[in-house]
Coordinates of N, CA and C in Angstrom, one line a residue:
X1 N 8.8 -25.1 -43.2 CA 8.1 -24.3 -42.2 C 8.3 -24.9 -40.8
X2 N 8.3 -26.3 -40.8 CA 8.7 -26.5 -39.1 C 9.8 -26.4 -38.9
X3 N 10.5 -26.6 -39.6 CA 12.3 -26.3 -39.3 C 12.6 -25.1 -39.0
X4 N 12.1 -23.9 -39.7 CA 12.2 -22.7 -39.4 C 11.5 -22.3 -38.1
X5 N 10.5 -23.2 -37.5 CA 9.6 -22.9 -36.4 C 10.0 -23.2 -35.2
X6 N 10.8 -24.5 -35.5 CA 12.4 -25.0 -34.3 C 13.2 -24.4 -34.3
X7 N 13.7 -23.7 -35.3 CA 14.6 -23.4 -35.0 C 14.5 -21.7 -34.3
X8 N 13.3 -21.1 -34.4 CA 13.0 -20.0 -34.1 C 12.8 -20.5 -32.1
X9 N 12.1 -21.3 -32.0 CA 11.7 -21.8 -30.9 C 13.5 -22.2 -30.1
X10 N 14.5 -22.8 -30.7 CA 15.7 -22.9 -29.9 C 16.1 -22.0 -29.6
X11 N 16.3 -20.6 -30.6 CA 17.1 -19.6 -30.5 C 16.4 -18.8 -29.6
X12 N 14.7 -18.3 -29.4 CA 14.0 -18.1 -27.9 C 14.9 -18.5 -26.9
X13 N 14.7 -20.1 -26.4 CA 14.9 -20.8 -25.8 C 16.5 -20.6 -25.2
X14 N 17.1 -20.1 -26.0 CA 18.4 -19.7 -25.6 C 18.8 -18.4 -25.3
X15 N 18.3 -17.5 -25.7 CA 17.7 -16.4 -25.1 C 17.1 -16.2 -24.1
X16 N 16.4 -16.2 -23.6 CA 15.9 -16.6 -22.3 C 16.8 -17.4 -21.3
X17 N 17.3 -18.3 -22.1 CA 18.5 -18.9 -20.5 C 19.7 -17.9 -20.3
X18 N 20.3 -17.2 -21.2 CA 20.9 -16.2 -21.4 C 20.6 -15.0 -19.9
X19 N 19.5 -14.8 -20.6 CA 19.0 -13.5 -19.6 C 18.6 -13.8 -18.2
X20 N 18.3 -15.1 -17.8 CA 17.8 -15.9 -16.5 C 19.4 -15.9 -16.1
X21 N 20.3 -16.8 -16.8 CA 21.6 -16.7 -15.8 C 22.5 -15.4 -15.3
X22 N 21.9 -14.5 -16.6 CA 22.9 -13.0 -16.3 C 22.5 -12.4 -15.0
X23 N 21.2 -12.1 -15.1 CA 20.5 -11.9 -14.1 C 20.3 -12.4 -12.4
X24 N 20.3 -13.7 -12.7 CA 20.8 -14.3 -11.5 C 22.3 -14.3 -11.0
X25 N 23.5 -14.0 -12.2 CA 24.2 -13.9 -11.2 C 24.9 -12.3 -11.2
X26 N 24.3 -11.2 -11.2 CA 24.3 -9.7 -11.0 C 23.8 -10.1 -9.6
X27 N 22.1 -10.8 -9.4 CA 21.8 -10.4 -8.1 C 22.9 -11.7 -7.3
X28 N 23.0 -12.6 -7.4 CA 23.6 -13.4 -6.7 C 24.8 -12.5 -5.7
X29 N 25.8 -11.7 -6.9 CA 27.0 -11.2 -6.5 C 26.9 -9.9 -6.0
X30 N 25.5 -9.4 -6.2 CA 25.6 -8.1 -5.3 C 25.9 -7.0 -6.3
X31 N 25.8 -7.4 -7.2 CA 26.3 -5.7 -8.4 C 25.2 -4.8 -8.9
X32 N 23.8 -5.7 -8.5 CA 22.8 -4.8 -8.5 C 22.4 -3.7 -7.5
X33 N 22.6 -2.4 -7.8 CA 22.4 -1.6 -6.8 C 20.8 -1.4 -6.4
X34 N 20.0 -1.4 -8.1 CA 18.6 -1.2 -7.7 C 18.2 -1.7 -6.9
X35 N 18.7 -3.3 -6.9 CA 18.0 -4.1 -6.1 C 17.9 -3.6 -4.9
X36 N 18.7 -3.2 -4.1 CA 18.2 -2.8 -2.4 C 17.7 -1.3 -2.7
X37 N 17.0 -0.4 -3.4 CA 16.5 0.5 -3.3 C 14.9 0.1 -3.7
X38 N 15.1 -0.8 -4.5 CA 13.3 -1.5 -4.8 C 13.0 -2.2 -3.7
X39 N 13.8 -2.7 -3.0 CA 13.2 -3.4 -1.9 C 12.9 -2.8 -1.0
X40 N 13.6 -1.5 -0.6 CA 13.3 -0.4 0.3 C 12.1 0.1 0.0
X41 N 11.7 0.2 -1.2 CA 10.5 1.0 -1.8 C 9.4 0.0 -1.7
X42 N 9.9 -1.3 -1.8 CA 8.5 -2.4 -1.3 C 8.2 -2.6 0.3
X43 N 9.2 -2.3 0.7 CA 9.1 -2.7 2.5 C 8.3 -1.7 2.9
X44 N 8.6 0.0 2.9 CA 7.8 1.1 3.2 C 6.7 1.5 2.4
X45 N 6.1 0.9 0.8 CA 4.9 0.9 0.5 C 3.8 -0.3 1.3
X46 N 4.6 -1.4 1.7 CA 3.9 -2.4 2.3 C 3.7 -2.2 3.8
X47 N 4.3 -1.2 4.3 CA 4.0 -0.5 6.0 C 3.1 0.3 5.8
X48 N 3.6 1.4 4.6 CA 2.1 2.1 4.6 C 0.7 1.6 4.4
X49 N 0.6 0.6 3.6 CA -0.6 0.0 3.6 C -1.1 -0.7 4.4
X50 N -0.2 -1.5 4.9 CA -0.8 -2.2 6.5 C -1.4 -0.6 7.4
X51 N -0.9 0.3 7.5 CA -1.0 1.3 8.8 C -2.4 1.9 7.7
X52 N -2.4 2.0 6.4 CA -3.5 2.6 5.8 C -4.9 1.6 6.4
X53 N -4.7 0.7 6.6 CA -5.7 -0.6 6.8 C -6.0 -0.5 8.0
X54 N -4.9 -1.0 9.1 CA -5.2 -0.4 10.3 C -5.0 0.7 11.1
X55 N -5.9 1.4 10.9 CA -5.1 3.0 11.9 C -4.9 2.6 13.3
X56 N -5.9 1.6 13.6 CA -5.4 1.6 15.4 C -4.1 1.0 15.8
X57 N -3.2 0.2 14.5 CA -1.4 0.1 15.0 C -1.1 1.3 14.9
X58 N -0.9 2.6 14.3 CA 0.0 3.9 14.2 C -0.3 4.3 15.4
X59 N -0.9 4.3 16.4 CA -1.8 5.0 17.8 C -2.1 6.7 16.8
X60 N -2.9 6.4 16.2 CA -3.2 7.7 14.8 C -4.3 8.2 14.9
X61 N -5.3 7.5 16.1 CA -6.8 7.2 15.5 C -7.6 8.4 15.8
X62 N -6.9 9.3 16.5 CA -7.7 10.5 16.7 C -7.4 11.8 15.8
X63 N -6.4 11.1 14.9 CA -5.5 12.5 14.5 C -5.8 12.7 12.9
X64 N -5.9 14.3 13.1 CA -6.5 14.6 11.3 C -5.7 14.4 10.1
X65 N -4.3 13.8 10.2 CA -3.5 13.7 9.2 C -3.4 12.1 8.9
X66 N -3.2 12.2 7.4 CA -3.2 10.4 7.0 C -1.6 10.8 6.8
X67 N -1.4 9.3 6.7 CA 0.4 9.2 6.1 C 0.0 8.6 4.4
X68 N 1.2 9.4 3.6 CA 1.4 8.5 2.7 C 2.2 7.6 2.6
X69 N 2.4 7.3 1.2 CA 3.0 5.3 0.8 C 4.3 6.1 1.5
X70 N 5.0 7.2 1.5 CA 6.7 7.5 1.6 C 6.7 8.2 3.2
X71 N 5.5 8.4 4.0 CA 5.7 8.0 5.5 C 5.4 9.2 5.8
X72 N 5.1 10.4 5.3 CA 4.8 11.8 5.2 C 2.8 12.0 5.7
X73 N 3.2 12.8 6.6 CA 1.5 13.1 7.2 C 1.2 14.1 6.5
X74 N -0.1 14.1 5.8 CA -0.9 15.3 4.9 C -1.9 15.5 5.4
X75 N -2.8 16.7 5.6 CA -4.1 16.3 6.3 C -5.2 16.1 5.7
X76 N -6.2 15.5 6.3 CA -6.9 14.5 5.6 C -8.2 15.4 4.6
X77 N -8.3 16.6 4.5 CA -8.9 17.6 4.2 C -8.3 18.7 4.0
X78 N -8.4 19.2 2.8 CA -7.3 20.4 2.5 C -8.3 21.8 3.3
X79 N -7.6 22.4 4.2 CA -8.3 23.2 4.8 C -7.8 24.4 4.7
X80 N -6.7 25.0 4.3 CA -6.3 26.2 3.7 C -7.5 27.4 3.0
X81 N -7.3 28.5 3.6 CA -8.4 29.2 2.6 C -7.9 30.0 1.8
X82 N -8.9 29.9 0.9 CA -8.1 31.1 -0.8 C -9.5 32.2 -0.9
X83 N -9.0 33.2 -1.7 CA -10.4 33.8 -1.5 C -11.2 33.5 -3.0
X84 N -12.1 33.6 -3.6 CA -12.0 33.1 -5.2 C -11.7 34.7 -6.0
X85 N -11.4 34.1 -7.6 CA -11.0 35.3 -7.9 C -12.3 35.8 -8.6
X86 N -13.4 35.3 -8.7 CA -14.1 35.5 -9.6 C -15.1 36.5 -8.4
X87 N -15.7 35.9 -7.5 CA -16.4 36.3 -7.0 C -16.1 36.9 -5.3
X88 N -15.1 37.0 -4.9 CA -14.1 37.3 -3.5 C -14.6 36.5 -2.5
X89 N -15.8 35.5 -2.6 CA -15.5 34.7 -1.6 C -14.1 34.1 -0.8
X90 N -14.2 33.9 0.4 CA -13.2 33.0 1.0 C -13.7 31.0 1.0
X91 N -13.1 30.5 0.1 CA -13.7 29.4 0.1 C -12.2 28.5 0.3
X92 N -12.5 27.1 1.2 CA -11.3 26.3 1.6 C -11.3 25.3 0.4
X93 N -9.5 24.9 0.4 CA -8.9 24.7 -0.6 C -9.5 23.2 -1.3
X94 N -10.0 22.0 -0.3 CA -10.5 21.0 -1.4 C -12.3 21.4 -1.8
X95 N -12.7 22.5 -1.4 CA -14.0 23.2 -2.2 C -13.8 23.7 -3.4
X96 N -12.3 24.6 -3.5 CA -12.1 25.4 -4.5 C -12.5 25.1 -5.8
X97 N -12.0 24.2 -6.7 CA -12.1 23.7 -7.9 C -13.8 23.3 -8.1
X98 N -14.6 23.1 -7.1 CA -15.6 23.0 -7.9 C -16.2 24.0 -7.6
X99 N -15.8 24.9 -6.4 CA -16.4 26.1 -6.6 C -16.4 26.9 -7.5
X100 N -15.3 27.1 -8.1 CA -14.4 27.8 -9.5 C -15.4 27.6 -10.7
X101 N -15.6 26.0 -10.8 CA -16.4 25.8 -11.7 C -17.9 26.0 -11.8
X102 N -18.6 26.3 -10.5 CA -20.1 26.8 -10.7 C -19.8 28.6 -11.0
X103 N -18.9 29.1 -10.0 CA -18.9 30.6 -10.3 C -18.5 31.3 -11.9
X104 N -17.5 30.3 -12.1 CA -17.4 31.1 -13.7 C -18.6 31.0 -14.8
X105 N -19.3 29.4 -14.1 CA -20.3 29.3 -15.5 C -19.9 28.0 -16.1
X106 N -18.1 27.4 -15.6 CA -17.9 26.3 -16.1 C -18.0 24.7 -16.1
X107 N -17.9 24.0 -16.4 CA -17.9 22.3 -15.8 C -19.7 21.7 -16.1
X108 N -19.6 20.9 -15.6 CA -21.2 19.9 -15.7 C -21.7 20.8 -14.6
X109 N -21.4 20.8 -13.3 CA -22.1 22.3 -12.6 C -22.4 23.7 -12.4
X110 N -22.2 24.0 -14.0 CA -22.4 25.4 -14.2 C -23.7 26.4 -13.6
X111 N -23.9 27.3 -13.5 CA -24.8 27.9 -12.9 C -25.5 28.6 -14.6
X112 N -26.6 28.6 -14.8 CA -27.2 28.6 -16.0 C -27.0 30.2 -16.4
X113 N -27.7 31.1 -15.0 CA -27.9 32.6 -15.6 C -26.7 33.1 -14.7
X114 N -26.7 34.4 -14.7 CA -25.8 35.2 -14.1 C -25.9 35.3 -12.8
X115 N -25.5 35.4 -11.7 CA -25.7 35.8 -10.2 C -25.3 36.7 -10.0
X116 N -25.8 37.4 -8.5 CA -25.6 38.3 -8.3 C -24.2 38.6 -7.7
X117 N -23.3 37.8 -7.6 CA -21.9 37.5 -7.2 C -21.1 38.0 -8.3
X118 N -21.4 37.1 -9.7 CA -20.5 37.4 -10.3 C -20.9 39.0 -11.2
X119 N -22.1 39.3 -11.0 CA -21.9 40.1 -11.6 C -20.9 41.3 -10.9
X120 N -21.4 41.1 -9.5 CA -20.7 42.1 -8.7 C -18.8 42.4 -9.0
X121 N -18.8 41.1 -9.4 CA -17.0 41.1 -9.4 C -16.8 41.7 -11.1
X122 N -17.6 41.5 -11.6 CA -17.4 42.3 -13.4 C -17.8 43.7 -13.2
X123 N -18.5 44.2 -12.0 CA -18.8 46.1 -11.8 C -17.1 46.4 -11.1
X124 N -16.8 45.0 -10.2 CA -15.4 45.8 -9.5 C -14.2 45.7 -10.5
X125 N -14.2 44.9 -11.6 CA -12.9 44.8 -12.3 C -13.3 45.7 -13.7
X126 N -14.1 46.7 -14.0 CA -14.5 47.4 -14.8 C -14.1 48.8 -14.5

């Protein structure tokens, strides 16, 4: 049993130095190409989070759009309007989904009895 447990423990052990030297010398010689695309990907997730932290370096501080981790401005509130399909309201786009969910009747915010909204939209689609 210990012999087999040494010997399991060398053949690890050699394995691992195996994969430590291969690896060191891919990046040593430059043959890793990921390597400078991960680092790219670490330098510009680590700007975005410093600018996420402080908005007063971007000179950002009055402005309605955040950036994300890839440097792209989105605005900070989806303000787009849709009309609903259920009941023809015009409601804006980050309301929508839980609007959706009281007017149909669906979700933990369901509306118990019928309204006079939706019924209106089951007289116009009839």
């Amino acid at each position: 049993m210990q012999l087999s447990s040494q010997f399991f423990g060398d053949l690890l052990d050699s394995i691992i130095v195996d994969i430590a030297s291969e690896c060191h010398r891919i990046a040593r010689l430059g043959l890793d190409h990921n390597l400078e695309e991960e680092e790219e990907e670490l330098r510009l997730s680590t700007q975005a989070r410093d600018r996420a932290a402080d908005p007063s370096s971007s000179g950002e501080t009055n402005s309605k759009y955040v950036v994300d981790i890839f440097g792209q401005k989105h605005p900070a509130v989806a303000n787009e309007i849709f009309e609903c399909v259920n009941c023809g309201r015009s409601i804006m786009a980050g309301r929508f989904a839980p609007h959706l969910e009281k007017c149909m009747g669906k979700g933990r915010n369901a509306r118990m009895k019928t309204t006079r909204s939706s019924t209106a939209a089951q007289n116009r689609y009839t």
